[in-house]
PDB file of C-alpha atoms in Angstrom:
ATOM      1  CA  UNK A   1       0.000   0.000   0.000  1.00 62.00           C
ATOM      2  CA  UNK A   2       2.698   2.430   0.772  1.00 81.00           C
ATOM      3  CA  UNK A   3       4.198   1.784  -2.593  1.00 93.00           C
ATOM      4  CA  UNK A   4       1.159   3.284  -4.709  1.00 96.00           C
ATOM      5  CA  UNK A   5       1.346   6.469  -1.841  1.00 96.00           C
ATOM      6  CA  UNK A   6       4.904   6.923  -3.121  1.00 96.00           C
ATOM      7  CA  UNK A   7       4.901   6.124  -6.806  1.00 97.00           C
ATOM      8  CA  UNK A   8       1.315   8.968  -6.396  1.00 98.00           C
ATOM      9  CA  UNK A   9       3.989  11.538  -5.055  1.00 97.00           C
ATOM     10  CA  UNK A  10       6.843  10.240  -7.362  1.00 97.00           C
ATOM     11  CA  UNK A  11       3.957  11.171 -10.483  1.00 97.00           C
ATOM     12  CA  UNK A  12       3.146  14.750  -8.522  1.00 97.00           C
ATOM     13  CA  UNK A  13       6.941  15.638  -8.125  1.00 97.00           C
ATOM     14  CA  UNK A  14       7.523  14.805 -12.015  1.00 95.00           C
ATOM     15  CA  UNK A  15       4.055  16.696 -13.326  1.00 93.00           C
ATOM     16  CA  UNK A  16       3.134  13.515 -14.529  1.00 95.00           C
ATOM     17  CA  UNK A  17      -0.769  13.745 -14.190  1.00 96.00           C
ATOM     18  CA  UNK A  18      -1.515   9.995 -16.293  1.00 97.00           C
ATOM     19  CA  UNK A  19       0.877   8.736 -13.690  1.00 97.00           C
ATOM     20  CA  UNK A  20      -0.842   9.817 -10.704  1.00 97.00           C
ATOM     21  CA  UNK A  21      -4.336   9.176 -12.309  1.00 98.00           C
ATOM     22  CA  UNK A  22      -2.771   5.620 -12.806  1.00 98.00           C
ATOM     23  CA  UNK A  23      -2.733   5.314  -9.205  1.00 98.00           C
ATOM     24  CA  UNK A  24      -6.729   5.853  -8.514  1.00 98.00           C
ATOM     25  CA  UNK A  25      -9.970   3.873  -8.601  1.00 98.00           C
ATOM     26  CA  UNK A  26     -12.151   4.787 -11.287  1.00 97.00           C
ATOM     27  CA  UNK A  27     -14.492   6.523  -8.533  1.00 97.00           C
ATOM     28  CA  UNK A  28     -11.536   8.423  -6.784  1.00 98.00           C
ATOM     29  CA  UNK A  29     -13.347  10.920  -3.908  1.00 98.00           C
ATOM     30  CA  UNK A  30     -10.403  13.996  -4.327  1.00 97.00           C
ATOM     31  CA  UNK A  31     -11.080  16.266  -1.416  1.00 95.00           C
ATOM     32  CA  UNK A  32      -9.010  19.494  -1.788  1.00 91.00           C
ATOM     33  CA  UNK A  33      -7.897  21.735   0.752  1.00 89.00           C
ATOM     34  CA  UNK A  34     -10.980  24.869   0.946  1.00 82.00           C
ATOM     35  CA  UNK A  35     -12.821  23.027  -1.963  1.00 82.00           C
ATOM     36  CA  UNK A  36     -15.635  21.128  -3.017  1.00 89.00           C
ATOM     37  CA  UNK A  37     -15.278  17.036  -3.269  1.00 95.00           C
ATOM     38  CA  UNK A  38     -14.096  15.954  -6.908  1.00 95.00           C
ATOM     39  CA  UNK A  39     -15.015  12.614  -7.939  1.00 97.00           C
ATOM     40  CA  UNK A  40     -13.837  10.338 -10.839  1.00 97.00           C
ATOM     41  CA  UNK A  41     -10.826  10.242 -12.603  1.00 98.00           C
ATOM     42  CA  UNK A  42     -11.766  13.044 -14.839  1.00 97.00           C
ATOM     43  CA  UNK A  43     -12.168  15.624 -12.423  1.00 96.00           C
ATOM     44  CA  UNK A  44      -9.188  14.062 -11.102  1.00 97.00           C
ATOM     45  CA  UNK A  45      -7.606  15.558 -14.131  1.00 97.00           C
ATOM     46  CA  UNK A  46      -9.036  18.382 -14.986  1.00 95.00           C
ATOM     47  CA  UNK A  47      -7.694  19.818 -11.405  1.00 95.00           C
ATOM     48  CA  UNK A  48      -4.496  18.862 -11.798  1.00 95.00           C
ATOM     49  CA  UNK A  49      -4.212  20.181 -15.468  1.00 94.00           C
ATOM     50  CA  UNK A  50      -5.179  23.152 -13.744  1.00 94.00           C
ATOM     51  CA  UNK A  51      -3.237  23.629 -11.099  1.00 94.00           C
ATOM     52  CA  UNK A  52      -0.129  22.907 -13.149  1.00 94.00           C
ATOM     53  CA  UNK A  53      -0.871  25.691 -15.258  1.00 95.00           C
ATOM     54  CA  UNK A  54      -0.936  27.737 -11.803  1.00 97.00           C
ATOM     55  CA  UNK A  55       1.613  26.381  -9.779  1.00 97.00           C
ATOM     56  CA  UNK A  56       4.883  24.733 -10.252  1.00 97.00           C
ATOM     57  CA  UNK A  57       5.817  22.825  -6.937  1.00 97.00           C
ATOM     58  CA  UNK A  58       7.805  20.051  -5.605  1.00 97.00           C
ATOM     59  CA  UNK A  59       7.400  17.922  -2.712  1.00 98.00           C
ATOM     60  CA  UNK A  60      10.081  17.241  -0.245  1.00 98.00           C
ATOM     61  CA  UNK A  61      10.827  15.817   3.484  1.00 98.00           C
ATOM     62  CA  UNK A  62       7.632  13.070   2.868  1.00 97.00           C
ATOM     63  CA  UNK A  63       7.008  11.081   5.249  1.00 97.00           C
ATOM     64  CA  UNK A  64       4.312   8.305   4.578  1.00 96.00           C
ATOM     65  CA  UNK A  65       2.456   6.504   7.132  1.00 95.00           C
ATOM     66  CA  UNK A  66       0.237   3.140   6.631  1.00 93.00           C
ATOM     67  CA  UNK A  67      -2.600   1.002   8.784  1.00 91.00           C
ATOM     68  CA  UNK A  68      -1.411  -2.414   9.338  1.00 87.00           C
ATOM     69  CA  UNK A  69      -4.736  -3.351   7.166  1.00 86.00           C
ATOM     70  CA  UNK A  70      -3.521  -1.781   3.966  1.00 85.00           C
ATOM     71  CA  UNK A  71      -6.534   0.229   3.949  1.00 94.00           C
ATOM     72  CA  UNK A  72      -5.543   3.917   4.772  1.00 97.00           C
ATOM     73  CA  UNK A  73      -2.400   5.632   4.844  1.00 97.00           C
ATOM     74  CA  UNK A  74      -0.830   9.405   5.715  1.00 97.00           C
ATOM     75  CA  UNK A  75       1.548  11.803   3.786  1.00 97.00           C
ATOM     76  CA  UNK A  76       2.997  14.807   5.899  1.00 98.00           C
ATOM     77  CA  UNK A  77       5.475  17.152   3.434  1.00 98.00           C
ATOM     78  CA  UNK A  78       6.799  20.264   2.612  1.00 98.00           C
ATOM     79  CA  UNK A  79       5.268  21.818  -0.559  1.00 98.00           C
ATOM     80  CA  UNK A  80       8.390  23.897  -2.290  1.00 98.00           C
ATOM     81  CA  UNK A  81       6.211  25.902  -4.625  1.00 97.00           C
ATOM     82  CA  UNK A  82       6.256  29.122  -7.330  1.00 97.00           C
ATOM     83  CA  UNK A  83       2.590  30.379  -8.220  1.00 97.00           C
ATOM     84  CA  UNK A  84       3.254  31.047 -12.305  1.00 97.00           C
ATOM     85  CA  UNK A  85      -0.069  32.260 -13.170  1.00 97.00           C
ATOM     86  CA  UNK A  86      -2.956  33.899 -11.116  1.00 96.00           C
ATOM     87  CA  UNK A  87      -6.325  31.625  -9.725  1.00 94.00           C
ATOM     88  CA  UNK A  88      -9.290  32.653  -9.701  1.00 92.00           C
ATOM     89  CA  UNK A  89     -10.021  34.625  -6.914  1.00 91.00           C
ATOM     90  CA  UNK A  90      -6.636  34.719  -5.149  1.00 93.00           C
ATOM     91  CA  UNK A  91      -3.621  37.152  -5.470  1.00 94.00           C
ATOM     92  CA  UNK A  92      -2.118  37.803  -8.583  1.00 95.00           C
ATOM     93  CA  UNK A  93       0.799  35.745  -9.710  1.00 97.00           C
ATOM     94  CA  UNK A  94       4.280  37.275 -10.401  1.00 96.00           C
ATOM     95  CA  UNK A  95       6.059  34.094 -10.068  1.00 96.00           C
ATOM     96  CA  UNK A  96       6.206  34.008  -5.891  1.00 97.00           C
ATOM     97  CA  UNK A  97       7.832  31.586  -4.079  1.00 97.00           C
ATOM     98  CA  UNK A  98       6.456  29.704  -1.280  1.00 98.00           C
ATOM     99  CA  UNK A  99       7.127  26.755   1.535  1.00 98.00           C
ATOM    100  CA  UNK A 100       4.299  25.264   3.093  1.00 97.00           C
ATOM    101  CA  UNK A 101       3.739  22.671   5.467  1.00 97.00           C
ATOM    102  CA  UNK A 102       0.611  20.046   4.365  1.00 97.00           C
ATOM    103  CA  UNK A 103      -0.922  16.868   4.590  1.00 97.00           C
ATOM    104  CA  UNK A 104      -2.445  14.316   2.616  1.00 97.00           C
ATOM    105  CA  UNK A 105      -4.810  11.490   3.504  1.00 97.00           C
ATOM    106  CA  UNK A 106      -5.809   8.546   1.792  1.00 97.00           C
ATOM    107  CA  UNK A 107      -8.150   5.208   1.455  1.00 97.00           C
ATOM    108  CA  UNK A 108      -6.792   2.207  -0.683  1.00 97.00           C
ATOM    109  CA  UNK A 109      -9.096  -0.078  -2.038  1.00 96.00           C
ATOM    110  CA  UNK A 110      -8.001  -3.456  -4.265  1.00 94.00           C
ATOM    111  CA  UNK A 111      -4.167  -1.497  -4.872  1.00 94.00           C
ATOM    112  CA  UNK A 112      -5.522   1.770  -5.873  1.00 97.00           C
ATOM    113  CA  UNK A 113      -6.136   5.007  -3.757  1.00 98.00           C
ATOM    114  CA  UNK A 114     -10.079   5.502  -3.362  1.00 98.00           C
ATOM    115  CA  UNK A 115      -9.903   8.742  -1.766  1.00 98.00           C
ATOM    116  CA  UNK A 116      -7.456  11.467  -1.018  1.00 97.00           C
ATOM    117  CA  UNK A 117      -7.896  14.547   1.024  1.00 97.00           C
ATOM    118  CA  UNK A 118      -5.162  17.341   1.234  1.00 96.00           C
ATOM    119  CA  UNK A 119      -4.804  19.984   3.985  1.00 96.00           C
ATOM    120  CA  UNK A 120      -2.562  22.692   4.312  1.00 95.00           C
ATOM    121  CA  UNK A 121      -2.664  26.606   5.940  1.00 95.00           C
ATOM    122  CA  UNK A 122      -4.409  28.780   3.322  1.00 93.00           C
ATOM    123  CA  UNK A 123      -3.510  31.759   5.357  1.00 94.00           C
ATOM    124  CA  UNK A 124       0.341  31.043   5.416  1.00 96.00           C
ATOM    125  CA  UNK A 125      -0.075  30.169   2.075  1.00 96.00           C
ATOM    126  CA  UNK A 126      -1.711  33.756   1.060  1.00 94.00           C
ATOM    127  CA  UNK A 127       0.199  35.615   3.651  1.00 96.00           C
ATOM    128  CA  UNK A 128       3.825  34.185   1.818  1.00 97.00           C
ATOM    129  CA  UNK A 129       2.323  35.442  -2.038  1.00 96.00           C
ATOM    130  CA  UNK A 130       1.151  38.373  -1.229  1.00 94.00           C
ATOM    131  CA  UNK A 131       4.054  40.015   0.709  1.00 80.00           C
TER     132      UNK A 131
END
């Protein structure tokens, strides 16, 4: 179970959006930090498409955590990011850099991840792009 959390992060870290959508159920349940629930692969997609037109970031000091039942695991990180090109209702991008502690949660059904929910401080987040 750990291995499809890592080779998820492995996919994020190379802006490899097939791989990481390789690593979900059909009916993935994508909870994203301050957002509304995405479900199914193709939503799946679609935010990731757009957030690498927004953001380019890398992940670094993971540290993944499993259930002895293969069923759930935990992701803490540091996102290493630079926000390229403004979002909708957020500052406005002039390539600022930011580090940000987060989180990621998952369920893993038959080898795939089922559900993943991310967390991290909005506020630090806004407070580092818009000084």
């Amino acid at each position: 179970m750990m291995e499809i959390v890592a080779r998820y992060f492995e996919a994020f870290n190379a802006g490899d959006v097939p791989g990481m959508v390789a690593c979900l159920s059909d009916d993935i349940a994508h909870h994203v930090n301050e957002g509304q629930v995405r479900t199914g692969k193709p939503a799946f997609t679609e935010f990731c498409t757009h957030m690498n037109r927004c953001y380019r970031e890398q992940l670094s000091d993971m540290v993944i955590l499993t259930t002895s039942g293969g069923t759930r695991a935990a992701a803490e990180y540091v996102v290493n990011g630079t926000y390229m090109a403004t979002d909708a209702g957020l500052p406005v991008a002039h390539g600022q850099t930011y580090v940000l502690p987060a989180g990621s949660f998952f369920d893993i059904r038959d080898g795939r991840i089922c559900r993943v929910t991310t967390y991290y401080n909005l506020a630090d987040w806004m407070a580092q792009v818009s000084a």
